[in-house]
Amino acid sequence: MEAAFVERLGPPGEIRLGLLPRPAPGPTDVVVRVELTTVNPADALVRSGAFVTPVPLPLVLGRDAVGTVAEAGETTGFTVGEPVWTNSLGHGGRQGAAAQYAAVSADRLYRLPPGVDPTAAVTVLHPGATAWLALFRHGRLRPGETVVVVGAAGNVGGAVVAFAAEAGARVLALARPADAEYCRGLGAAEVLDYRDPSLAGAVARAAPGGAALVVDAAGRNDLAWAVEVLAPRGRLVVLAGGAGGGDRPVLPVAAFYQRDLTVRGFVISRATVDELAEAAEGVNRLLSAGRLASRRATVRPLSAIVEEHRRVTDGTTHGRRVALRTSTH
Ligand SMILES: NC(=O)c1ccc[n+]([C@@H]2O[C@H](COP(=O)([O-])OP(=O)(O)OC[C@H]3O[C@@H](n4cnc5c(N)ncnc54)[C@H](OP(=O)(O)O)[C@@H]3O)[C@@H](O)[C@H]2O)c1
């Protein structure tokens, strides 16, 4: 089968396009004929070795796949021809999705709801599930709370806005003014410019008394600012590194503990299969309702994977996501 893979971890130049044997499924696996995959920042972190995880070599790249069931054992619960998706390949010892076929453990495979466009779906699977985990597993969001979303026009941030609004929270989105309409369309009550030098004051005016939850989906990681905008008992969820705030932000400890605040970090790669399945239910619900979509999605052939890995490595995606067509079949 055609595949995009690396024989050793390293820069995007290590990616090869070529033929590999079709995967041999285990008894609880489903073989998926992959139609589309994508390139997430996480795929670049696995490829480079910056996110340490066991991988077979050669490693087929890619977490996410949308396709149809090609082979399924009776105990898997799937039938040949069903449209399906997965978002946990290519790390944790599993082969990836950027190939014509992938063997997927049945408990990591979900049905694509009827009427959902596979191209639109593939770009939001990983960001959508990440957003669900950030809000509900780690952020413990409750209806009626105010949540501030940093990076709200990005792929993860946009999904955070959509899930939080659906859950009955009041969403303050931090994004560029040019992206305000997109964020409002996802359900944001207000959109604030993240480059505003008096951003803490703007949040305080929009949320007198403070926010219950801040989700930083951009890696801004300004802990001092978060402590300023959070209400007592507030929670900050961090999930990315590097965008301006650097990796060693300063935490004003006295204000932090005296107001019972919490900072929580996570990676989706450590989510359990049950957590991923719950997140997948949420993703499917929003997809069916047409409430989850990348701000800018482009379809390209699998051969564009090297260029797309360079883009995410350089941080030049700005909310853009690509759907890679795995072959012409
Ligand atoms: N922990 C996990 O499990 C997990 C899972 C998925 C992703 N991630 C991480 O999450 C991050 C975002 O991924 P993504 O796919 O959503 O990327 P993305 O689509 O490129 O979105 C990033 C967003 O952050 C905004 N941004 C950049 N610098 C900012 C700043 N200083 N203040 C506020 N906003 C800023 C960008 O705004 P502009 O468009 O205006 O530049 C963009 O909208 C990546 O670092 C990724 O590795 C982590």
Coordinates of C-alpha atoms and ligand atoms in Angstrom, one line a residue:
M1 CA 0.0 0.0 0.0
E2 CA 1.1 3.6 -0.5
A3 CA 2.2 5.2 2.8
A4 CA 4.0 8.3 4.2
F5 CA 6.5 7.1 6.8
V6 CA 9.8 7.7 8.5
E7 CA 12.6 5.2 9.0
R8 CA 14.0 7.2 11.9
L9 CA 12.6 10.2 13.9
G10 CA 13.8 13.6 12.8
P11 CA 13.0 16.7 10.6
P12 CA 10.3 16.7 7.9
G13 CA 13.1 15.8 5.4
E14 CA 13.0 12.2 6.9
I15 CA 9.5 11.6 5.5
R16 CA 9.4 9.1 2.7
L17 CA 6.5 8.3 0.3
G18 CA 6.5 4.7 -0.8
L19 CA 5.1 1.2 -0.6
L20 CA 4.7 -0.7 2.7
P21 CA 3.0 -4.0 3.4
R22 CA -0.7 -3.8 4.1
P23 CA -1.2 -4.1 7.9
A24 CA -2.0 -7.5 9.3
P25 CA -4.9 -7.0 11.8
G26 CA -5.0 -8.6 15.3
P27 CA -8.2 -10.3 16.5
T28 CA -9.7 -7.1 18.0
D29 CA -8.6 -4.9 15.1
V30 CA -10.5 -3.4 12.2
V31 CA -8.8 -2.7 8.9
V32 CA -9.8 0.7 7.6
R33 CA -9.5 1.7 4.1
V34 CA -8.2 5.3 4.7
E35 CA -9.7 8.0 2.7
L36 CA -8.3 11.1 4.4
T37 CA -5.8 11.9 7.1
T38 CA -4.4 15.3 8.3
V39 CA -1.3 16.9 9.9
N40 CA -1.7 18.1 13.5
P41 CA 1.1 19.8 15.4
A42 CA 1.2 16.6 17.5
D43 CA 2.1 14.6 14.4
A44 CA 5.2 16.8 13.9
L45 CA 6.1 16.4 17.6
V46 CA 6.0 12.6 17.3
R47 CA 7.9 12.7 13.9
S48 CA 10.7 14.8 15.4
G49 CA 10.9 12.9 18.7
A50 CA 10.0 16.0 20.7
F51 CA 7.1 14.1 22.2
V52 CA 8.5 10.8 23.5
T53 CA 6.3 7.8 22.8
P54 CA 7.1 4.3 21.7
V55 CA 6.8 3.9 17.9
P56 CA 7.5 1.0 15.4
L57 CA 9.9 1.8 12.6
P58 CA 9.3 2.4 9.8
L59 CA 6.6 4.5 11.4
V60 CA 3.5 5.5 9.2
L61 CA 2.8 9.1 10.3
G62 CA -0.6 10.5 11.4
R63 CA -3.1 10.2 14.2
D64 CA -6.3 10.8 12.4
A65 CA -8.1 8.9 9.7
V66 CA -11.5 8.9 8.1
G67 CA -12.4 6.0 5.8
T68 CA -14.5 2.9 5.5
V69 CA -14.2 -0.6 7.1
A70 CA -12.3 -3.0 4.8
E71 CA -12.1 -6.0 7.1
A72 CA -13.6 -6.6 10.6
G73 CA -13.7 -9.7 12.8
E74 CA -17.1 -10.7 14.2
T75 CA -16.3 -9.6 17.7
T76 CA -15.3 -6.0 16.7
G77 CA -18.9 -4.9 16.2
F78 CA -18.1 -3.2 12.9
T79 CA -19.2 -4.3 9.4
V80 CA -17.4 -3.9 6.0
G81 CA -18.3 -0.6 4.2
E82 CA -19.2 1.4 7.3
P83 CA -17.8 5.0 7.4
V84 CA -15.6 5.3 10.4
W85 CA -12.9 7.5 12.0
T86 CA -10.1 7.3 14.5
N87 CA -7.8 9.8 16.2
S88 CA -5.3 7.8 18.1
L89 CA -2.9 6.2 15.6
G90 CA 0.8 6.8 15.1
H91 CA 1.9 6.9 18.7
G92 CA 1.9 4.7 21.8
G93 CA 3.3 1.7 19.8
R94 CA 0.6 2.0 17.1
Q95 CA 1.2 2.5 13.3
G96 CA -0.2 5.7 11.8
A97 CA -3.0 6.8 9.4
A98 CA -1.1 8.3 6.4
A99 CA -1.5 5.2 4.2
Q100 CA -4.1 3.5 2.1
Y101 CA -5.0 1.1 5.0
A102 CA -4.7 1.2 8.8
A103 CA -5.3 -1.5 11.4
V104 CA -7.3 0.1 14.2
S105 CA -8.2 -1.5 17.5
A106 CA -12.0 -1.6 17.6
D107 CA -12.1 0.4 20.9
R108 CA -10.3 3.3 19.2
L109 CA -12.7 3.4 16.1
Y110 CA -15.9 5.4 15.9
R111 CA -18.7 5.6 13.3
L112 CA -18.8 8.7 11.2
P113 CA -22.4 10.1 11.6
P114 CA -24.6 10.1 8.5
G115 CA -24.4 13.2 6.4
V116 CA -21.1 14.4 7.8
D117 CA -18.6 15.4 5.2
P118 CA -15.4 13.3 5.6
T119 CA -13.2 16.2 4.6
A120 CA -14.6 18.6 7.1
A121 CA -14.5 15.9 9.8
V122 CA -10.9 14.8 9.4
T123 CA -9.5 18.3 10.2
V124 CA -11.4 18.5 13.6
L125 CA -11.0 15.0 15.1
H126 CA -7.9 15.6 17.1
P127 CA -8.5 19.2 18.0
G128 CA -12.1 18.4 18.8
A129 CA -11.3 15.6 21.2
T130 CA -8.6 17.7 22.8
A131 CA -11.1 20.5 23.4
W132 CA -13.6 18.1 25.0
L133 CA -10.9 16.7 27.3
A134 CA -9.7 20.3 28.2
L135 CA -13.2 21.5 29.1
F136 CA -14.9 18.5 30.7
R137 CA -12.2 16.0 31.9
H138 CA -9.6 18.5 33.0
G139 CA -11.4 21.9 33.3
R140 CA -14.6 20.5 35.0
L141 CA -16.7 23.1 33.2
R142 CA -20.3 23.5 34.5
P143 CA -23.2 25.2 32.7
G144 CA -23.5 29.0 33.4
E145 CA -19.7 29.4 34.1
T146 CA -17.6 31.9 32.2
V147 CA -14.7 30.4 30.3
V148 CA -11.9 32.4 28.6
V149 CA -10.5 30.7 25.5
V150 CA -7.0 31.7 24.5
G151 CA -6.3 30.9 20.8
A152 CA -10.0 30.8 20.1
A153 CA -9.7 31.0 16.3
G154 CA -7.3 28.1 16.2
N155 CA -8.3 24.5 15.6
V156 CA -8.2 23.4 19.3
G157 CA -9.4 26.8 20.5
G158 CA -12.3 27.0 18.0
A159 CA -13.5 23.5 19.2
V160 CA -13.2 24.7 22.8
V161 CA -15.5 27.6 22.0
A162 CA -18.0 25.3 20.3
F163 CA -18.1 22.7 23.1
A164 CA -18.3 25.3 25.9
A165 CA -21.1 27.2 24.2
E166 CA -23.0 23.9 23.6
A167 CA -22.6 23.1 27.3
G168 CA -24.2 26.4 28.4
A169 CA -21.1 28.3 29.4
R170 CA -20.5 32.0 28.6
V171 CA -17.5 32.1 26.3
L172 CA -15.0 35.0 26.1
A173 CA -12.9 34.3 23.0
L174 CA -9.4 35.7 22.6
A175 CA -8.6 36.1 18.9
R176 CA -7.7 38.7 16.3
P177 CA -10.5 41.1 15.3
A178 CA -10.5 39.6 11.8
D179 CA -11.5 36.2 13.4
A180 CA -14.2 37.7 15.6
E181 CA -17.1 36.6 13.3
Y182 CA -15.8 33.1 13.1
C183 CA -15.6 32.9 16.9
R184 CA -19.1 34.3 17.4
G185 CA -20.4 31.8 14.8
L186 CA -19.0 29.1 17.1
G187 CA -20.9 30.5 20.1
A188 CA -18.6 33.1 21.7
A189 CA -20.5 35.8 23.7
E190 CA -17.6 38.3 23.3
V191 CA -14.3 38.4 21.3
L192 CA -11.3 40.2 22.7
D193 CA -8.1 41.0 20.8
Y194 CA -5.3 38.9 22.4
R195 CA -2.8 41.6 21.4
D196 CA -4.5 44.3 23.5
P197 CA -1.9 45.4 26.1
S198 CA -4.6 45.8 28.7
L199 CA -6.1 42.4 28.1
A200 CA -6.6 41.6 31.8
G201 CA -8.7 44.8 32.1
A202 CA -10.8 43.8 29.1
V203 CA -11.5 40.4 30.5
A204 CA -12.4 41.9 33.9
R205 CA -14.9 44.2 32.2
A206 CA -16.4 41.3 30.3
A207 CA -16.5 39.0 33.4
P208 CA -16.8 41.1 36.5
G209 CA -15.9 38.8 39.4
G210 CA -13.6 36.8 37.2
A211 CA -13.7 33.7 35.0
A212 CA -14.3 30.2 36.3
L213 CA -12.0 28.6 33.7
V214 CA -9.3 29.7 31.3
V215 CA -8.3 27.2 28.5
D216 CA -5.0 28.2 26.9
A217 CA -5.1 26.5 23.5
A218 CA -2.4 28.7 22.1
G219 CA 0.5 28.1 24.4
R220 CA 0.5 31.7 25.6
N221 CA 0.9 30.3 29.1
D222 CA 0.8 33.7 30.9
L223 CA 0.2 32.4 34.4
A224 CA 0.4 35.8 36.0
W225 CA -2.3 37.0 33.7
A226 CA -4.5 33.9 34.2
V227 CA -4.2 34.4 38.0
E228 CA -5.4 38.0 37.5
V229 CA -8.5 37.0 35.4
L230 CA -9.6 33.9 37.3
A231 CA -12.3 34.0 40.0
P232 CA -11.7 32.3 43.4
R233 CA -11.6 28.5 42.8
G234 CA -10.9 29.2 39.1
R235 CA -9.1 26.7 36.9
L236 CA -6.5 27.1 34.2
V237 CA -5.9 24.4 31.7
V238 CA -2.7 24.4 29.7
L239 CA -2.1 22.1 26.8
A240 CA 0.5 23.7 24.5
G241 CA 4.0 25.2 24.8
G242 CA 5.8 28.0 23.2
A243 CA 3.6 30.8 21.8
G244 CA 5.2 33.9 23.3
G245 CA 4.9 32.8 26.9
G246 CA 7.9 30.5 26.7
D247 CA 8.2 27.4 28.7
R248 CA 9.0 28.9 32.2
P249 CA 6.3 31.4 33.0
V250 CA 6.2 33.0 36.4
L251 CA 3.4 32.0 38.8
P252 CA 2.4 34.6 41.4
V253 CA 2.2 32.0 44.2
A254 CA 0.6 34.0 47.0
A255 CA -2.4 35.2 44.8
F256 CA -2.6 31.7 43.3
Y257 CA -3.0 29.7 46.5
Q258 CA -4.9 32.3 48.5
R259 CA -7.7 32.1 45.9
D260 CA -7.8 28.3 45.7
L261 CA -6.7 28.4 42.0
T262 CA -5.7 25.3 40.0
V263 CA -3.5 24.9 37.0
R264 CA -3.8 21.6 35.1
G265 CA -1.8 20.4 32.1
F266 CA -2.6 17.4 29.9
V267 CA -1.9 15.7 26.6
I268 CA -4.5 13.8 24.7
S269 CA -1.9 11.1 24.0
R270 CA -2.3 9.9 27.6
A271 CA -6.2 9.8 27.5
T272 CA -7.7 6.4 28.2
V273 CA -9.8 4.6 25.6
D274 CA -12.9 5.4 27.6
E275 CA -12.0 9.1 27.7
L276 CA -11.4 9.1 24.0
A277 CA -14.7 7.3 23.4
E278 CA -16.6 9.9 25.4
A279 CA -14.8 12.7 23.6
A280 CA -15.6 11.0 20.3
E281 CA -19.3 11.1 21.2
G282 CA -19.1 14.8 21.7
V283 CA -17.2 15.3 18.5
N284 CA -19.8 13.3 16.6
R285 CA -22.6 15.3 18.2
L286 CA -21.1 18.6 17.1
L287 CA -20.2 17.3 13.7
S288 CA -23.8 16.2 13.1
A289 CA -25.1 19.6 14.2
G290 CA -22.7 21.3 11.9
R291 CA -21.1 23.1 14.9
L292 CA -17.5 22.0 14.5
A293 CA -15.3 23.1 11.5
S294 CA -11.8 24.2 10.9
R295 CA -11.5 27.9 10.1
R296 CA -9.6 27.2 6.9
A297 CA -9.5 23.6 5.6
T298 CA -7.7 22.6 2.4
V299 CA -7.7 19.3 0.6
R300 CA -4.3 18.1 -0.8
P301 CA -2.8 14.8 -2.0
L302 CA -0.7 12.7 0.4
S303 CA 2.4 13.9 -1.4
A304 CA 1.9 17.3 0.3
I305 CA 2.6 15.8 3.7
V306 CA 6.3 16.9 3.8
E307 CA 5.3 20.5 3.1
E308 CA 2.5 20.3 5.7
H309 CA 4.8 19.0 8.3
R310 CA 7.1 21.9 7.6
R311 CA 4.2 24.3 8.1
V312 CA 3.2 23.0 11.5
T313 CA 6.8 22.8 12.6
D314 CA 7.3 26.5 11.6
G315 CA 4.1 27.4 13.4
T316 CA 2.6 29.0 10.3
T317 CA -0.8 27.3 10.3
H318 CA -2.8 30.1 11.9
G319 CA -6.0 28.0 12.2
R320 CA -5.4 26.3 8.8
R321 CA -5.7 22.6 8.6
V322 CA -5.2 20.2 5.7
A323 CA -7.1 17.1 4.7
L324 CA -4.7 14.8 2.9
R325 CA -6.3 12.3 0.4
T326 CA -4.4 9.1 1.0
S327 CA -4.7 7.8 -2.6
T328 CA -6.7 8.1 -5.8
H329 CA -8.7 4.9 -5.3
Ligands
LIG1 N1 -2.1 18.8 24.8 C1 -2.7 18.2 23.8 O1 -3.2 17.1 24.0 C2 -2.8 19.0 22.5 C3 -3.7 18.5 21.5 C4 -3.8 19.2 20.3 C5 -3.0 20.3 20.1 N2 -2.2 20.7 21.1 C6 -1.4 21.9 20.9 O2 -2.3 23.0 20.9 C7 -1.6 24.1 20.1 C8 -2.7 24.7 19.2 O3 -2.9 23.7 18.1 P1 -3.9 24.1 17.0 O4 -4.0 23.0 16.1 O5 -5.2 24.7 17.5 O6 -3.1 25.3 16.3 P2 -3.7 26.5 15.4 O7 -4.9 26.1 14.7 O8 -2.5 27.1 14.6 O9 -4.2 27.6 16.5 C9 -3.3 28.3 17.3 C10 -4.0 29.6 17.6 O10 -3.3 30.3 18.6 C11 -3.3 31.7 18.4 N3 -2.2 32.4 19.0 C12 -0.9 32.3 18.6 N4 -0.2 33.1 19.5 C13 -1.0 33.6 20.4 C14 -0.8 34.4 21.5 N5 0.4 34.8 21.9 N6 -1.9 34.7 22.3 C15 -3.1 34.2 21.9 N7 -3.4 33.5 20.8 C16 -2.3 33.1 20.1 C17 -3.3 31.7 16.8 O11 -3.8 33.0 16.4 P3 -3.4 33.6 15.0 O12 -4.2 32.8 14.0 O13 -4.0 35.0 15.1 O14 -2.0 33.5 14.8 C18 -4.1 30.5 16.4 O15 -5.5 30.9 16.2 C19 -0.4 23.5 19.5 O16 0.7 23.9 20.2 C20 -0.6 22.0 19.6 O17 0.6 21.3 19.7 C21 -2.0 20.1 22.3

